Short mmCIF file of C-alpha atoms in Angstrom, two decimals:
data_model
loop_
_atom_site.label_atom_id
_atom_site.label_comp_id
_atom_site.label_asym_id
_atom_site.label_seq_id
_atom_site.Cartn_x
_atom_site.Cartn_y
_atom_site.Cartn_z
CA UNK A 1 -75.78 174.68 -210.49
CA UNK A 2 -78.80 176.63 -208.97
CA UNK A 3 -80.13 174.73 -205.67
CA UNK A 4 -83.00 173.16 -206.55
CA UNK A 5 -83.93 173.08 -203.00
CA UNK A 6 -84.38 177.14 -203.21
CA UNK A 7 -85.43 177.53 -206.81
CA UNK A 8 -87.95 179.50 -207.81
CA UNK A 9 -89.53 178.77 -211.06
CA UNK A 10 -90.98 181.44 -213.20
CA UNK A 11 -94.98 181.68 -213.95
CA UNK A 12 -94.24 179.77 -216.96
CA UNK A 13 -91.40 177.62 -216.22
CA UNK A 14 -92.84 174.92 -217.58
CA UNK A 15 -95.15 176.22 -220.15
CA UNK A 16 -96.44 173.53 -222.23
CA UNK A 17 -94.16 171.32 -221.11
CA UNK A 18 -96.01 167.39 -221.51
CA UNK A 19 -95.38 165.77 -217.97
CA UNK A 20 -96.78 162.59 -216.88
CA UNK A 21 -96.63 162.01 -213.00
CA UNK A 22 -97.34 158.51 -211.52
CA UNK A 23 -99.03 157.93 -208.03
CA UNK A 24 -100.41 161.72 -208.93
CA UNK A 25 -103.60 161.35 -206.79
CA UNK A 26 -102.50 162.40 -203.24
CA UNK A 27 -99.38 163.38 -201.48
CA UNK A 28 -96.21 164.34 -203.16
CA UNK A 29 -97.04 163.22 -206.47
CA UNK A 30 -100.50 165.35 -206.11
CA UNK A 31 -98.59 168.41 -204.43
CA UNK A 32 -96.18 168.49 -207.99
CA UNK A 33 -98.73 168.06 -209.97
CA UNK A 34 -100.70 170.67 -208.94
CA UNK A 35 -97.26 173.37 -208.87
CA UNK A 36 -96.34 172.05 -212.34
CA UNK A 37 -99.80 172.45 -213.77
CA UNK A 38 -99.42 176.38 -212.05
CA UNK A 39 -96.37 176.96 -214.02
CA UNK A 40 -97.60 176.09 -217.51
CA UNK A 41 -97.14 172.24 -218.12
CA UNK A 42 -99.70 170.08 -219.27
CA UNK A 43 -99.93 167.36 -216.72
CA UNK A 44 -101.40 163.81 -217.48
CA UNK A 45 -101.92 162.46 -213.57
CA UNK A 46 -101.68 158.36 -212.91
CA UNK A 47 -102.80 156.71 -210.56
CA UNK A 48 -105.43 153.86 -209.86
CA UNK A 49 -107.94 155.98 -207.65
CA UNK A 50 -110.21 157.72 -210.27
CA UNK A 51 -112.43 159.63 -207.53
CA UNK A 52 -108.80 161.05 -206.19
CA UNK A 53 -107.20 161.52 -209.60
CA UNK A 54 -110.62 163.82 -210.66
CA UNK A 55 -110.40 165.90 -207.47
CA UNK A 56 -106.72 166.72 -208.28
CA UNK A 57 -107.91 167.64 -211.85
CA UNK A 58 -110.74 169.67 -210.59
CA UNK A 59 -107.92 171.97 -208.29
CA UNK A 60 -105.94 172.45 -211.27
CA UNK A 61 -109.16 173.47 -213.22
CA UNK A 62 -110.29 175.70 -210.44
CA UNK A 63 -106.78 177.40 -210.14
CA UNK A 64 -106.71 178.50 -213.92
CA UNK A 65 -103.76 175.82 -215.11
CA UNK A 66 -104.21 174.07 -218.48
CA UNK A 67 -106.76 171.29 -217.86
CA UNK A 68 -105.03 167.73 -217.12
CA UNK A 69 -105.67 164.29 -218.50
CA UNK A 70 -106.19 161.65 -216.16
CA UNK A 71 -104.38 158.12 -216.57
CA UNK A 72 -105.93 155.23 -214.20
CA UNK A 73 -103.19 152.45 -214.17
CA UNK A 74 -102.80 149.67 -211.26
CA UNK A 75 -99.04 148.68 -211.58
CA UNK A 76 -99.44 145.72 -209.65
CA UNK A 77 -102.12 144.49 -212.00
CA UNK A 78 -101.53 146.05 -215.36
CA UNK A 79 -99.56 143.72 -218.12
CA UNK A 80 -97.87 144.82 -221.48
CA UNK A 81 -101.46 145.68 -223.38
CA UNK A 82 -102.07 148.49 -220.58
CA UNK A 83 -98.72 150.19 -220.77
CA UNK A 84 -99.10 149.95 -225.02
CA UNK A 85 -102.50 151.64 -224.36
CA UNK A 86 -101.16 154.15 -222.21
CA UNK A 87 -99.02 155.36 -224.20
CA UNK A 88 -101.26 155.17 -227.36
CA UNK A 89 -103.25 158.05 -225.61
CA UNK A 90 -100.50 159.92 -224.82
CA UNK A 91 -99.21 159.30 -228.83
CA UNK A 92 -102.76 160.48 -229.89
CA UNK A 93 -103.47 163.49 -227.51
CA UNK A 94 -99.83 165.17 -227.52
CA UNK A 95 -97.77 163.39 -229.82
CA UNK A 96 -94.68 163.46 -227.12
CA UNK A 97 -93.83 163.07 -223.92
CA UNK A 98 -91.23 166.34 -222.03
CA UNK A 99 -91.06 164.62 -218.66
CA UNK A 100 -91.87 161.34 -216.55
CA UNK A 101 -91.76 161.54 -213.03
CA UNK A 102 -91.88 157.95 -211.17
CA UNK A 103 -93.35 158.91 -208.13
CA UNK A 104 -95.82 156.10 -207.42
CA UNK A 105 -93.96 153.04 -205.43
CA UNK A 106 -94.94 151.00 -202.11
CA UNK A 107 -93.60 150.64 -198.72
CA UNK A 108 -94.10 146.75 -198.48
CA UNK A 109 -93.45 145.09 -195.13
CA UNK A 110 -90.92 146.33 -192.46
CA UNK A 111 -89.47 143.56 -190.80
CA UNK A 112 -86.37 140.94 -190.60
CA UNK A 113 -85.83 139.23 -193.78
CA UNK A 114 -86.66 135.97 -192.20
CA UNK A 115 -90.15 136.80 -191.61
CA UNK A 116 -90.88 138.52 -194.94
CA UNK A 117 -94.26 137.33 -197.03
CA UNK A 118 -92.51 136.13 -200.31
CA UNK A 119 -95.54 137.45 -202.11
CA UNK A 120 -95.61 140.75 -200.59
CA UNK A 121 -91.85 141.56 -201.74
CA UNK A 122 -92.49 140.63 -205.03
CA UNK A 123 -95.44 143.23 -204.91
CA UNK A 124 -93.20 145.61 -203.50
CA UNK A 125 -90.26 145.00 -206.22
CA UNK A 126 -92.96 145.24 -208.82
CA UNK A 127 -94.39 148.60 -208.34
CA UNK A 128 -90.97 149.94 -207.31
CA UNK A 129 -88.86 148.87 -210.11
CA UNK A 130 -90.23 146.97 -212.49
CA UNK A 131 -93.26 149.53 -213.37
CA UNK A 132 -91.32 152.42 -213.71
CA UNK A 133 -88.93 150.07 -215.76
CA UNK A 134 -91.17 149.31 -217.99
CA UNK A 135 -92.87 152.78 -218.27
CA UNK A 136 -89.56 154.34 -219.07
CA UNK A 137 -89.20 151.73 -221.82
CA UNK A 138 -92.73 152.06 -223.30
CA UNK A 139 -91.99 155.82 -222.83
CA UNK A 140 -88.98 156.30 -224.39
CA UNK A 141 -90.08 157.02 -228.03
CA UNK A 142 -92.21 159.93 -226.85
CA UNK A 143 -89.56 161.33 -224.98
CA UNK A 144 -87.09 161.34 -227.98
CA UNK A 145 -89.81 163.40 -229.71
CA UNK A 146 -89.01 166.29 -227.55
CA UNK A 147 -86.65 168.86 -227.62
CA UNK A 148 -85.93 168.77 -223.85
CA UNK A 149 -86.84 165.72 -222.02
CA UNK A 150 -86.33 164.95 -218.71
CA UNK A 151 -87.42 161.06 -216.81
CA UNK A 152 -86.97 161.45 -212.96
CA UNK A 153 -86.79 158.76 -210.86
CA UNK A 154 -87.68 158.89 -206.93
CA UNK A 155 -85.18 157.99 -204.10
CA UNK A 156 -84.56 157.77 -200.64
CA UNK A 157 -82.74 157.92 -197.60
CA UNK A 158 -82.38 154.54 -197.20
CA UNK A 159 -80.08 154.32 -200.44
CA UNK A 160 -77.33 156.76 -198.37
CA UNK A 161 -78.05 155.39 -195.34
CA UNK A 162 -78.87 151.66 -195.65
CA UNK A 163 -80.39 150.01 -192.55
CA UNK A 164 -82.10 146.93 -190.70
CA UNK A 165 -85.79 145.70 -191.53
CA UNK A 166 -86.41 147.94 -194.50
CA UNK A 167 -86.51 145.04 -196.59
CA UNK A 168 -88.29 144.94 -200.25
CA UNK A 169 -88.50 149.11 -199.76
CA UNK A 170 -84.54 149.56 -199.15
CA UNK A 171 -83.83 146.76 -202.15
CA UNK A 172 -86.06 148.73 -204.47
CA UNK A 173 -84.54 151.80 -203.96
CA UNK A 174 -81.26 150.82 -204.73
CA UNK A 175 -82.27 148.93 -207.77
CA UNK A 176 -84.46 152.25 -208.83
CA UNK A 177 -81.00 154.46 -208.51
CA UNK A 178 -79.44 151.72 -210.52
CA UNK A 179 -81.53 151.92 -212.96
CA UNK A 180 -80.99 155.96 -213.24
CA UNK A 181 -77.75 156.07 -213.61
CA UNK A 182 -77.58 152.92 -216.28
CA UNK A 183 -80.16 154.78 -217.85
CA UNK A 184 -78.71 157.93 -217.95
CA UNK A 185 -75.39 156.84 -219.31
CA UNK A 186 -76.90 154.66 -222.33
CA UNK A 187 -78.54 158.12 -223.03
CA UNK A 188 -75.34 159.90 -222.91
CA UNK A 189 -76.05 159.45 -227.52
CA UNK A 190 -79.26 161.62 -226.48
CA UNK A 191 -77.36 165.01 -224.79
CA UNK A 192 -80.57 166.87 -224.64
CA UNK A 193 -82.02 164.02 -222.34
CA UNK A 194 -81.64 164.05 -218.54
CA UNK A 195 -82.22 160.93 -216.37
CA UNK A 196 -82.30 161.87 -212.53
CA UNK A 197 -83.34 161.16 -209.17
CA UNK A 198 -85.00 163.02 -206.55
CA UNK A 199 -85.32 161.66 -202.82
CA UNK A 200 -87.63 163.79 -201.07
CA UNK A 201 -86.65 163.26 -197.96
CA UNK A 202 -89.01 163.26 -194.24
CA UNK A 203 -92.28 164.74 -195.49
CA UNK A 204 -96.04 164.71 -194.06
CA UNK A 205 -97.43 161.66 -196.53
CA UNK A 206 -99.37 158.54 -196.00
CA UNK A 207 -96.45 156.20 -196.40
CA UNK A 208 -94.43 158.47 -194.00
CA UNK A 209 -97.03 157.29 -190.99
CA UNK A 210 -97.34 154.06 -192.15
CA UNK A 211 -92.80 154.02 -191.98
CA UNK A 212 -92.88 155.93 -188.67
CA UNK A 213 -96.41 155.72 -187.20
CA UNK A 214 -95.33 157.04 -183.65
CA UNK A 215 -93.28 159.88 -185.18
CA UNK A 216 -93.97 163.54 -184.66
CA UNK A 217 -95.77 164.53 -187.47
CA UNK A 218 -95.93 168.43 -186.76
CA UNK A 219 -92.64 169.02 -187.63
CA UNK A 220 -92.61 167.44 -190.68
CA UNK A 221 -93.09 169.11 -194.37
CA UNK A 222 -96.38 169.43 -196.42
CA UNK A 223 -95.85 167.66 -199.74
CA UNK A 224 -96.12 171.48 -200.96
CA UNK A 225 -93.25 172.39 -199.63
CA UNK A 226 -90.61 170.37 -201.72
CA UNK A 227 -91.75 170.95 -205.55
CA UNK A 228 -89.17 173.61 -205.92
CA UNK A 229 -86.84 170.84 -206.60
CA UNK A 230 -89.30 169.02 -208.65
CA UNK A 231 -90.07 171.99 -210.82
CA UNK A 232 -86.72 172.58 -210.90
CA UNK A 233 -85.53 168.41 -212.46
CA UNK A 234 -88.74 168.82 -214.44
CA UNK A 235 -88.06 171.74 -216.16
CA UNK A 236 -85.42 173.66 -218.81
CA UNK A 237 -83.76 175.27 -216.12
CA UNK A 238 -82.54 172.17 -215.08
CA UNK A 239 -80.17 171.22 -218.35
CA UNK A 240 -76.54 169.93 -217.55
CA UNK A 241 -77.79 168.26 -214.74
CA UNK A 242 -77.33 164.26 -215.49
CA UNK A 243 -77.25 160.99 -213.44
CA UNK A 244 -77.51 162.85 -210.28
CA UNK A 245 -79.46 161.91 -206.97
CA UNK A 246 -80.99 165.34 -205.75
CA UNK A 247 -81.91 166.20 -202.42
CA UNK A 248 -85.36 168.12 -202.06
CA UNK A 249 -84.60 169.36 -198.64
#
């Protein structure tokens, strides 16, 4: 298998490739989005910032890619109606769905079980798992529609290397590699499908301060630097691979 960490994606890897990427308006999801749109694909960007998701669309606009479509969603708010709706517009404006990345999720509180809001881990469990749960589901009869699908889910370090006081974050992350590799076995009927995970690893995001506020942040990744794996999962280049958590670094 080619390493995704050192792939390097022709100009139109992903040419007209259908890719919907959640939490799309700033940091890693924003960084893919804006290298997939570069290599062809036709990216429809979630998130629940408008102002942000528009500036990301305006920088693929700018840079010549095909021009995105912008998908405002709040997970922690958003019931069955707004995932039907969702994917009503992505029915009407494409017809099919060639890749879902889960990228959006939330840290949630760092701290001894003991001393954990109930109300914040549900938020935290939410968003994590049971969004991108649901999404896949609502998803799903899109993604049959194309030739080459891919859903990728997002990991982390913690899954490898469990630890102390990571609470709702660590639990979700397990349960969201769960869910990838159930997923990609009761797809094993569908062999053109690929269900994986990517865990990005130490990079130069929001959540990254807010995990490690005291941490050196100069020697950390832009979000920029990892797509190659991304582009790599996302992509046709990518076929064979299936149920597998991928490092991007």
């Amino acid at each position: 298998m080619t390493d995704p960490r050192s792939y390097r994606p022709s100009k139109d890897a992903l040419k007209d490739r259908v890719i919907l990427i959640t939490g799309a308006s700033d940091g890693i999801g924003k960084a893919v989005a804006i290298a997939a749109a570069a290599h062809g694909a036709q990216v429809v960007l979630h998130g629940r910032n408008v102002r942000k998701l528009e500036g990301v669309y305006d920088t693929i606009v700018a840079s010549g890619g095909p021009r995105p479509s912008i998908l405002p969603l709040d997970f922690e708010k958003a019931g069955p109606e707004e995932y039907e709706k969702l994917v009503a517009a992505l029915d009407q404006e494409f017809g099919r769905l060639d890749g879902l990345l889960h990228n959006a999720s939330m840290l949630g509180e760092r701290a001894p079980i003991e001393h954990h809001d109930v109300a914040k881990w549900m938020r935290t469990m939410h968003v994590n798992v049971n969004a991108p749960f649901i999404l896949t589901r609502s998803c799903l009869p899109l993604l049959k529609r194309s030739p080459d699908p891919v859903i990728l889910f997002t990991s982390s370090g913690v899954v490898s290397n469990p630890r102390a006081f990571w609470g709702s974050y660590l639990v979700s992350k397990w349960a969201s590699d769960g869910l990838m590799h159930m997923l990609a076995q009761e797809l094993e009927n569908q062999p053109a499908m690929r269900v994986n995970s990517i865990n990005p690893g130490g990079v130069k995001t929001n959540m990254r301060l807010q995990a490690y506020p005291a941490e050196d942040r100069s020697k950390l990744p832009e979000p920029e630097a990892i797509t190659a794996a991304y582009l790599f999962l996302l992509g046709p280049d990518s076929r064979g691979v299936q149920g597998q958590t991928i490092n991007a670094q």
